[in-house]
mmCIF file of C-alpha atoms and ligand atoms in Angstrom:
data_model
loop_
_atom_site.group_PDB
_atom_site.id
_atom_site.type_symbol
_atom_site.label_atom_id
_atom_site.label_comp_id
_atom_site.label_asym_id
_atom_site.label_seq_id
_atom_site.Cartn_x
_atom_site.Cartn_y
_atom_site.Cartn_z
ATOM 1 C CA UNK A 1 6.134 -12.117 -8.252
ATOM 2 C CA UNK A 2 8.242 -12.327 -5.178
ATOM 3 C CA UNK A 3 8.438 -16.003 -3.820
ATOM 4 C CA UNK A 4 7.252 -15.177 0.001
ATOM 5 C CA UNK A 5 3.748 -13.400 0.212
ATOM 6 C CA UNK A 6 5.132 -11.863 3.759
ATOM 7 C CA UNK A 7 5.210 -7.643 3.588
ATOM 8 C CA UNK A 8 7.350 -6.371 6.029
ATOM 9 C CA UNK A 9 6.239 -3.721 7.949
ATOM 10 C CA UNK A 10 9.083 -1.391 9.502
ATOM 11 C CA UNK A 11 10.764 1.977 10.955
ATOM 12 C CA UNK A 12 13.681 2.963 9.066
ATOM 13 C CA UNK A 13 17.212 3.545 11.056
ATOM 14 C CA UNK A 14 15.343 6.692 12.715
ATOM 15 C CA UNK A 15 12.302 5.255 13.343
ATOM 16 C CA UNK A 16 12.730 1.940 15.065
ATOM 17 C CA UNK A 17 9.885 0.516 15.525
ATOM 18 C CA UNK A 18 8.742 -2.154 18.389
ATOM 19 C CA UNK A 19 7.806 -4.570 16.137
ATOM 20 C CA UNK A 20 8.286 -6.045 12.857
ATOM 21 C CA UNK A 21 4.943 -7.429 11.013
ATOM 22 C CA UNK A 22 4.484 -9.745 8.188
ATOM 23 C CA UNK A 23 1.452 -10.972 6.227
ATOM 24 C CA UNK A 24 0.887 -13.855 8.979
ATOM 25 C CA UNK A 25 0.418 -11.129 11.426
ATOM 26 C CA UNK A 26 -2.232 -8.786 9.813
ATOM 27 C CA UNK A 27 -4.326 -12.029 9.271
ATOM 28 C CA UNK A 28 -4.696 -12.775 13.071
ATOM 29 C CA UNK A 29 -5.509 -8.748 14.099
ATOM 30 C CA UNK A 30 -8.432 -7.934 15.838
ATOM 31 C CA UNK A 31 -11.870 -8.281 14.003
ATOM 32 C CA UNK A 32 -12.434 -4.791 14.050
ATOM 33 C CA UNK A 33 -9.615 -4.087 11.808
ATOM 34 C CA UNK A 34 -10.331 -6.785 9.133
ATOM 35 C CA UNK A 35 -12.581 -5.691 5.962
ATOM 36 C CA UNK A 36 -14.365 -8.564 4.884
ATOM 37 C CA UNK A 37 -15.628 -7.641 1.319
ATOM 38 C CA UNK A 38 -13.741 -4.279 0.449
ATOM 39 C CA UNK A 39 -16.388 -3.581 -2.763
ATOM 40 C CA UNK A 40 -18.783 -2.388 0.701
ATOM 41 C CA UNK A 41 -16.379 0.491 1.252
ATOM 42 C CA UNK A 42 -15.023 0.941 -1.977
ATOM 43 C CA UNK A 43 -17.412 0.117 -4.718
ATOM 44 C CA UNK A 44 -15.868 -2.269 -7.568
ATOM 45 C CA UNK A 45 -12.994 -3.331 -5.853
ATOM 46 C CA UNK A 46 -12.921 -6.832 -4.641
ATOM 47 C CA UNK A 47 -11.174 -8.638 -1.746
ATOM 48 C CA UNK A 48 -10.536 -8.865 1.770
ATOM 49 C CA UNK A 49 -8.392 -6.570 3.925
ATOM 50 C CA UNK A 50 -7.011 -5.152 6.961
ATOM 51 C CA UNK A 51 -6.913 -1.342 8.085
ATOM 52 C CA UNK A 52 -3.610 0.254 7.582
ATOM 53 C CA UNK A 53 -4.910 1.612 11.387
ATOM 54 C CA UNK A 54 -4.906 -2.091 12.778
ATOM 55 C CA UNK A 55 -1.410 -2.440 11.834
ATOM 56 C CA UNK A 56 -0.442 0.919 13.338
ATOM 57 C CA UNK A 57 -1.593 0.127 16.513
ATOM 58 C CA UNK A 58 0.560 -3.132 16.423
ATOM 59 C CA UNK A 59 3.557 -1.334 15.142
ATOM 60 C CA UNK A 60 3.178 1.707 17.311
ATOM 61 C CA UNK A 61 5.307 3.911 15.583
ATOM 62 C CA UNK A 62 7.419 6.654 17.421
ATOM 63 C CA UNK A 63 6.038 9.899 16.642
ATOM 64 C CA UNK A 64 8.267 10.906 15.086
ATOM 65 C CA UNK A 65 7.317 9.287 12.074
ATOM 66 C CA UNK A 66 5.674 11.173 10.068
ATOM 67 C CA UNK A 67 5.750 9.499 6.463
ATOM 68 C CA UNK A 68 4.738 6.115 5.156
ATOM 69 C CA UNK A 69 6.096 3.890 2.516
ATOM 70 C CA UNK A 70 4.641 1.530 0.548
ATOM 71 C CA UNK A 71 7.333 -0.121 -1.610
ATOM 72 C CA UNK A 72 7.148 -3.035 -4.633
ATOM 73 C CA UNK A 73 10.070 -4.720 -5.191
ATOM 74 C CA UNK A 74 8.445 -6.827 -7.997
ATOM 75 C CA UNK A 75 8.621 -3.692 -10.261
ATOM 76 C CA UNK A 76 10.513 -1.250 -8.447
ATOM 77 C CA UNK A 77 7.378 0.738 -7.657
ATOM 78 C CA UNK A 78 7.269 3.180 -4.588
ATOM 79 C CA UNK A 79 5.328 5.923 -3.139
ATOM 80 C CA UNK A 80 5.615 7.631 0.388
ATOM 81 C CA UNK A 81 3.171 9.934 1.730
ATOM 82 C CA UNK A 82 2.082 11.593 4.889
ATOM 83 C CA UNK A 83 1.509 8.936 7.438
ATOM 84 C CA UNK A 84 -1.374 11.478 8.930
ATOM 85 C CA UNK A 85 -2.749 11.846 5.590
ATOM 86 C CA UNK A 86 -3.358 8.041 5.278
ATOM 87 C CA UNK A 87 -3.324 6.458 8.682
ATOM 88 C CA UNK A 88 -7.290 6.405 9.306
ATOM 89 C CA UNK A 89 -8.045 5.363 5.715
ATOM 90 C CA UNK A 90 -5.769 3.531 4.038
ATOM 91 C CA UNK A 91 -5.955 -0.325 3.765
ATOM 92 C CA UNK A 92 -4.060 -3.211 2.506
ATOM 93 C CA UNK A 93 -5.634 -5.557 0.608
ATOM 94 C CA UNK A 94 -4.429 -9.363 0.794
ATOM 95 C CA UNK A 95 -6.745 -12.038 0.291
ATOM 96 C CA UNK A 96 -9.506 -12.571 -2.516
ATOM 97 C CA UNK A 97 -12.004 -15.238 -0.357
ATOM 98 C CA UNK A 98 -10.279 -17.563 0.457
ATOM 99 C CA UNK A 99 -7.386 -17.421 -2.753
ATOM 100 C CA UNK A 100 -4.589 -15.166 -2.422
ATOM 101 C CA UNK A 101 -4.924 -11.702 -4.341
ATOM 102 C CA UNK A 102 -4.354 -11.989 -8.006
ATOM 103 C CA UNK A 103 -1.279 -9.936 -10.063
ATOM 104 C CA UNK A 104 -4.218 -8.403 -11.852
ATOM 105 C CA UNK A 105 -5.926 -7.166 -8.822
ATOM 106 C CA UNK A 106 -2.541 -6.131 -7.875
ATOM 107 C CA UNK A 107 -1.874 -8.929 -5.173
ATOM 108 C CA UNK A 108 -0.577 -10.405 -3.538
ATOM 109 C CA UNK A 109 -0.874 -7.649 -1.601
ATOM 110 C CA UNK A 110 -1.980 -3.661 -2.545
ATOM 111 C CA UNK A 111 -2.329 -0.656 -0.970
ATOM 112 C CA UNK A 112 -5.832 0.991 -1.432
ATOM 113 C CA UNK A 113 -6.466 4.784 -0.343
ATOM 114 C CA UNK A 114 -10.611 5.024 -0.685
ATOM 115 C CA UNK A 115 -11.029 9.344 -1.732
ATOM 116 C CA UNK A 116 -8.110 8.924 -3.355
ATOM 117 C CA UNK A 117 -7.225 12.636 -5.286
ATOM 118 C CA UNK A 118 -7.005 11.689 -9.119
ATOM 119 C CA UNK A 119 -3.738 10.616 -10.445
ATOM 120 C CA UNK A 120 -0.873 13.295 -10.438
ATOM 121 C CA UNK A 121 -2.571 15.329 -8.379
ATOM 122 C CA UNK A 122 -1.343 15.729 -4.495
ATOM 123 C CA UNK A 123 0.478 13.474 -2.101
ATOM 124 C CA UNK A 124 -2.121 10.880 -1.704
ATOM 125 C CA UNK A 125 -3.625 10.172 -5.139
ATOM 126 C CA UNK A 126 -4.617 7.312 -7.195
ATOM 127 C CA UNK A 127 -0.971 6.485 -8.012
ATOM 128 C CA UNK A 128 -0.280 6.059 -4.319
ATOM 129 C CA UNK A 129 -2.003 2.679 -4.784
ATOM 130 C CA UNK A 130 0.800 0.666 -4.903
ATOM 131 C CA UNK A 131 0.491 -2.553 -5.879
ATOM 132 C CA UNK A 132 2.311 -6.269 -4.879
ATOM 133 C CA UNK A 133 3.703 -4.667 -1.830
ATOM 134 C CA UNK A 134 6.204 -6.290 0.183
ATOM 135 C CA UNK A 135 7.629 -3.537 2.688
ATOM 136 C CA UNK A 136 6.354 -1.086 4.406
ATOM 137 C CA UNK A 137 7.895 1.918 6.062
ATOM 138 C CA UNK A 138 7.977 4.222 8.455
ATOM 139 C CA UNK A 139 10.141 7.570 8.369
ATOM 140 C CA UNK A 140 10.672 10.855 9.472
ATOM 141 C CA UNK A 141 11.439 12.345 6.149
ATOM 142 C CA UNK A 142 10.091 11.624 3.084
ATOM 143 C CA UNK A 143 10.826 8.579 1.577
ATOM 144 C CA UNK A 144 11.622 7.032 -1.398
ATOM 145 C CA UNK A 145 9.049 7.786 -4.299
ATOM 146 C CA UNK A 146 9.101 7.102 -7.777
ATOM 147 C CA UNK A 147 5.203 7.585 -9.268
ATOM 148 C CA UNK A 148 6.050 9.311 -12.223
ATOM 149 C CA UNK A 149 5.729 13.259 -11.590
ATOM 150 C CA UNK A 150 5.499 14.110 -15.824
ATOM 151 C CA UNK A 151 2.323 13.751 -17.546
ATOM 152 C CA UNK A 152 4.075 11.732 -20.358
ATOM 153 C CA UNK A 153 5.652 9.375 -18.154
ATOM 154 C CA UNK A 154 2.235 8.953 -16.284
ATOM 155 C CA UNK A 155 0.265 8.170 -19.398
ATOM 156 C CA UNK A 156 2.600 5.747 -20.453
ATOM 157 C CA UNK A 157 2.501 3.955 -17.390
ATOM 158 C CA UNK A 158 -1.084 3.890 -17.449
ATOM 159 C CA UNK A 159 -1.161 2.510 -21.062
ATOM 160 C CA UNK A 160 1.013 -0.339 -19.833
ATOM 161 C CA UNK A 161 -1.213 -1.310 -17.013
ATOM 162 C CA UNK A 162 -4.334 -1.355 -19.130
ATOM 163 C CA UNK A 163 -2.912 -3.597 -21.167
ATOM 164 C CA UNK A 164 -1.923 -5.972 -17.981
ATOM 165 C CA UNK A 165 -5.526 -5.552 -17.520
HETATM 166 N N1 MTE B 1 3.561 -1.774 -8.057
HETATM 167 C C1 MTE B 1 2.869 -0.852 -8.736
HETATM 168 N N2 MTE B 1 1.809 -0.272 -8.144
HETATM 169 C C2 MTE B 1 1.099 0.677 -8.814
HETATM 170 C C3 MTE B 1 1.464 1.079 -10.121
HETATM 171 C C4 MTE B 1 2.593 0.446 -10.720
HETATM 172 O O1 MTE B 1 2.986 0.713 -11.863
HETATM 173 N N3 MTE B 1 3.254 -0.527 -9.987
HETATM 174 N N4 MTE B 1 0.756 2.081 -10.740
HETATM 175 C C5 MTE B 1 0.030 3.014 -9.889
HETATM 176 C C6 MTE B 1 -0.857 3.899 -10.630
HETATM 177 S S1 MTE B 1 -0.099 5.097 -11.579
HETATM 178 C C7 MTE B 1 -2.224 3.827 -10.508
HETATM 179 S S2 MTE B 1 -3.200 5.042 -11.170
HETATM 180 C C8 MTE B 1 -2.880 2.715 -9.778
HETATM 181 C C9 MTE B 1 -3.910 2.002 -10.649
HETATM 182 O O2 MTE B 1 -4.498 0.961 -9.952
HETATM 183 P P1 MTE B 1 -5.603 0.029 -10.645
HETATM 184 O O3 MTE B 1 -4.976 -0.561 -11.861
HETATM 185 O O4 MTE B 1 -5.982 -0.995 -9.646
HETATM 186 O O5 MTE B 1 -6.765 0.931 -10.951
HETATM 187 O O6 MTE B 1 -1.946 1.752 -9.316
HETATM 188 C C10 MTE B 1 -0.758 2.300 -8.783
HETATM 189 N N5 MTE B 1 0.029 1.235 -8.202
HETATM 190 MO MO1 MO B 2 -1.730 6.762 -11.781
#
């Protein structure tokens, strides 16, 4: 697990953004943008978060971004999808009470896109989870995405997390 819980949130090169976040930051945005107890909007998952929508509206991205990036160092795990796709819905997940988020529950910090499509599926599906984030990106192209696009490679991947779980 990486030693600093911080995510960085970011434009690329073509995207620069007006500010940089980190975990600190989310943790002191507005009310409104903080989930308390995320199994209310998304039944049997656990933890505390913050809208992927409060963030935005700190980061202000130009408009010409149009695709995000969540990206995990920890086990060189990406995905990058449509920023409009995900920017009203999406939310990060980074507490558990007042503990950090476990590896198990993906922490210390996950993505979590409620209607999610099932795994495999489109841009924004299950997959696009991505767990023990630390960086976050915005960009005007696609960026860099590795969720396995080959059914084999998917069910393997799957069989390995169970067993994590
Ligand atoms: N860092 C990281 N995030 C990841 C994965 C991974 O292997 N590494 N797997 C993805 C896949 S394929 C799925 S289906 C979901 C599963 O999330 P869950 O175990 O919380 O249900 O996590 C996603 N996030
Ligand atoms: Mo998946």
């Amino acid at each position: 697990m990486s030693e600093s819980n911080d995510v960085l949130v970011r434009g690329d090169g073509n995207v620069e953004t007006a500010c940089e976040m980190t975990l600190a930051d989310f943790r002191q945005l507005a009310a409104e943008h903080q989930i308390e107890d995320v199994s209310a909007l998304v039944p049997g998952r656990e933890g505390a978060a913050v809208r992927l929508a409060g963030i935005l509206a700190r980061v202000q991205p130009q408009s010409s971004a149009q695709f995000i990036g969540f990206h995990a160092a920890h086990d060189d795990f990406h995905a990058s999808v449509p920023l409009d796709a995900v920017r009203d819905r999406a939310i990060v997940i980074y507490a558990n009470g007042d503990q950090p988020l476990t590896a198990k529950q993906g922490g210390p910090v996950r993505i979590f896109i409620p209607d999610h499509a099932a795994c495999n599926s489109a841009d924004v599906d299950e997959c696009a989870n991505v767990k023990f984030v630390d960086h976050i990106e915005l960009t005007v192209e696609r960026g860099f995405d590795n969720r396995p696009d080959d059914e084999d490679e998917h069910a393997e991947l799957h069989a390995r997390q169970e067993e994590e779980h």
